[in-house]
Coordinates of C-alpha atoms in Angstrom, one line a residue:
X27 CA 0.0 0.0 0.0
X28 CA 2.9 2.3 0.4
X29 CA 1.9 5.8 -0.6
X30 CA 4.4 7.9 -1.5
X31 CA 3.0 11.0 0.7
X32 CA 1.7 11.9 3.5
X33 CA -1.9 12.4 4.1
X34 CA -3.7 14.4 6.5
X35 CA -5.5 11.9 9.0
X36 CA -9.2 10.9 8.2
X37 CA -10.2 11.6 11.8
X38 CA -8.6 13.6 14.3
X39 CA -6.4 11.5 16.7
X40 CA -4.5 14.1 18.6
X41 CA -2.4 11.5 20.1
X42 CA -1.0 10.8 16.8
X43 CA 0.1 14.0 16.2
X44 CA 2.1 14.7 19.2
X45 CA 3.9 11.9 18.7
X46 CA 4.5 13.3 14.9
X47 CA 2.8 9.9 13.8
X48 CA 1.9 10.8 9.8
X49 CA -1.0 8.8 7.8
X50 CA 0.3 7.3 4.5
X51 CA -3.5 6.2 3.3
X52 CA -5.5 3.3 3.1
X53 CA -7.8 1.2 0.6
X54 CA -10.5 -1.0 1.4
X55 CA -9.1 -3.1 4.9
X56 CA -5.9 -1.4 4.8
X57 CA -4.5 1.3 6.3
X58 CA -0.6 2.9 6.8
X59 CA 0.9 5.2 9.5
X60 CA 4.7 5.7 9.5
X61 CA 7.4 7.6 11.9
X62 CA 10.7 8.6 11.7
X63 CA 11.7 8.1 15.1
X64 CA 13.3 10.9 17.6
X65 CA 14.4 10.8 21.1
X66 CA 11.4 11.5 22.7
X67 CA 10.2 7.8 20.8
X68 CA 13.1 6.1 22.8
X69 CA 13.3 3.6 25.3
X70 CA 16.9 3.0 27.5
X71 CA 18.1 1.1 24.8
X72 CA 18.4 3.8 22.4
X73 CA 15.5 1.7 19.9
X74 CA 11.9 2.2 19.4
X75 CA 9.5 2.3 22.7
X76 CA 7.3 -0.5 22.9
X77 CA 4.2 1.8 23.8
X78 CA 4.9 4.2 20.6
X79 CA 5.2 0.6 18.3
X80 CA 1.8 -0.4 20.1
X81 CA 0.1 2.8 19.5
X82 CA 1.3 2.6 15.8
X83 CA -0.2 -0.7 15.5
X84 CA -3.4 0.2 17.0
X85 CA -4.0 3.2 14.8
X86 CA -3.3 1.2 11.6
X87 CA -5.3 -1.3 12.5
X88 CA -8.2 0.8 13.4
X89 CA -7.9 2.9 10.7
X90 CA -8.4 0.0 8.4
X91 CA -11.8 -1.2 10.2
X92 CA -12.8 2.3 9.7
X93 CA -11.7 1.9 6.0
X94 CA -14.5 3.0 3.4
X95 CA -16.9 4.5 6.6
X96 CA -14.9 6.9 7.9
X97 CA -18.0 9.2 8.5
X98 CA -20.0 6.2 9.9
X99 CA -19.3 4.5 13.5
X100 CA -16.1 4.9 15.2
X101 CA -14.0 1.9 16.7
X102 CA -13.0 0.9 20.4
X103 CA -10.1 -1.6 20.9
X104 CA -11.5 -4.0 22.2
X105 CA -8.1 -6.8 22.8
X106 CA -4.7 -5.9 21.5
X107 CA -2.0 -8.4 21.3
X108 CA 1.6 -7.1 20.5
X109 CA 4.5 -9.2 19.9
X110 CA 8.1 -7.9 19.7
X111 CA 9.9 -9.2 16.9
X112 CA 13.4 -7.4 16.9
X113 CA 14.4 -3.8 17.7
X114 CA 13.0 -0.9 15.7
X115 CA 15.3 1.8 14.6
X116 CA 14.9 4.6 12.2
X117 CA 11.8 5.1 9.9
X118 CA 9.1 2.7 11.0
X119 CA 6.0 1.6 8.6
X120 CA 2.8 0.3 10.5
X121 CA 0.2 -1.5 8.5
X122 CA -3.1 -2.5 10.1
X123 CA -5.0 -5.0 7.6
X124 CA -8.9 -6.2 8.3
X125 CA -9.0 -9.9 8.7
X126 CA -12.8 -10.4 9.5
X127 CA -15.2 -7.9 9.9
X128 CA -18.8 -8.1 11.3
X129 CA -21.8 -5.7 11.9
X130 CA -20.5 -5.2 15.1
X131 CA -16.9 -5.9 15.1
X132 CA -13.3 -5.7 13.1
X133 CA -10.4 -8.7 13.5
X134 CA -7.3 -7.3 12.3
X135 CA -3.4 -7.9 12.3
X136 CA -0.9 -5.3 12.0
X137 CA 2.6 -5.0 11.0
X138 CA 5.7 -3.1 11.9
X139 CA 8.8 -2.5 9.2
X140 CA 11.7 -0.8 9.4
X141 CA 13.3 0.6 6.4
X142 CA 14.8 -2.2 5.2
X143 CA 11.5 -4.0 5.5
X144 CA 12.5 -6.5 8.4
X145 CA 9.3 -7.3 10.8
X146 CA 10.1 -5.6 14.3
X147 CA 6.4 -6.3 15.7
X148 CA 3.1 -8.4 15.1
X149 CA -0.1 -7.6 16.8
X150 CA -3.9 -8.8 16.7
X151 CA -6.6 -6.9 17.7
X152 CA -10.3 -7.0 18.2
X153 CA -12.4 -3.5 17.6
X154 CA -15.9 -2.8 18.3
X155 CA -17.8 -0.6 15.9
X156 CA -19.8 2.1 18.0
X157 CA -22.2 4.9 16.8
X158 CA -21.2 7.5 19.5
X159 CA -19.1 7.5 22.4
X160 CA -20.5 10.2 25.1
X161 CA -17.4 12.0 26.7
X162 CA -19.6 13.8 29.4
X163 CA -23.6 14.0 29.9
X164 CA -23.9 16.9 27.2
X165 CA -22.2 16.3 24.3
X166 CA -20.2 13.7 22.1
X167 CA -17.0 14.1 20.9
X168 CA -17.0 14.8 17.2
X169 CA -14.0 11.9 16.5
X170 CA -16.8 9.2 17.3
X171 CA -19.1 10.7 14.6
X172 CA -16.4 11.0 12.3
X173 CA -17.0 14.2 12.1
X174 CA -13.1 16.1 12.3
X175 CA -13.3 19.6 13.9
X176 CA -11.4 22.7 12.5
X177 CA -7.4 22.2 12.8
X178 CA -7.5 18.8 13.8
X179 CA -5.1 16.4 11.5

């Protein structure tokens, strides 16, 4: 699927962007988020923080449940299973693929690659498709409508 560009996000994940996570598209069940890694993406080893591979993998993967209905219901994780293949260093290439989907849920696996394209992580996951998602008693947040609001990427 490798896109040449960057893309702005389809929904706003703010998380994504602080950690300078960019969206390289997807197609039908597939979707592709890539990083060039800084220090803040780190662990002690000097290498790739298992949380920032997770969340890479859970966005890809989510993104491609959400693939072709953006605008329609959002997606909770609903089990995530990571495994840790080798140590990931430099640019890093996440792609979440749809296995099995449902009415109401997504089974997807997701990749990591380095730059040379050697696996550095695996990971299932389960998502739930959900209309809306109340954040407090008076209003839901527009990312679970699919609905982006202004400046969000």
């Amino acid at each position: 699927m490798s896109n040449a560009t960057p893309q702005a996000f389809p929904i706003p994940i703010p998380f994504a962007h602080h950690l300078g996570l960019q969206f390289y598209g997807c197609t039908e069940d597939t979707a592709e988020v890539r990083v060039w890694l800084q220090p803040p993406h780190l662990n002690g080893w000097d290498v790739a923080h298992g949380g920032l591979l997770m969340t890479m993998l859970d966005i890809s993967m989510a993104l491609a449940a959400r693939s072709g209905q953006m605008e329609g219901p959002g997606v909770a994780t609903i089990e995530l299973k990571t495994s840790f293949l080798r140590p990931a260093e430099g640019e890093l290439r996440a792609i979440g693929h749809v296995l099995q989907r449902t009415v109401t849920m997504a089974f997807c696996e997701g990749r990591i690659l380095n730059s040379a394209g050697d696996l550095c992580a695996h990971a299932t996951a389960t998502f739930k498709f959900l209309r809306a998602m109340p954040v407090n008693p008076h209003r839901v947040n527009p990312a679970q409508r699919g609905t982006p609001s202004s400046g969000d990427a």
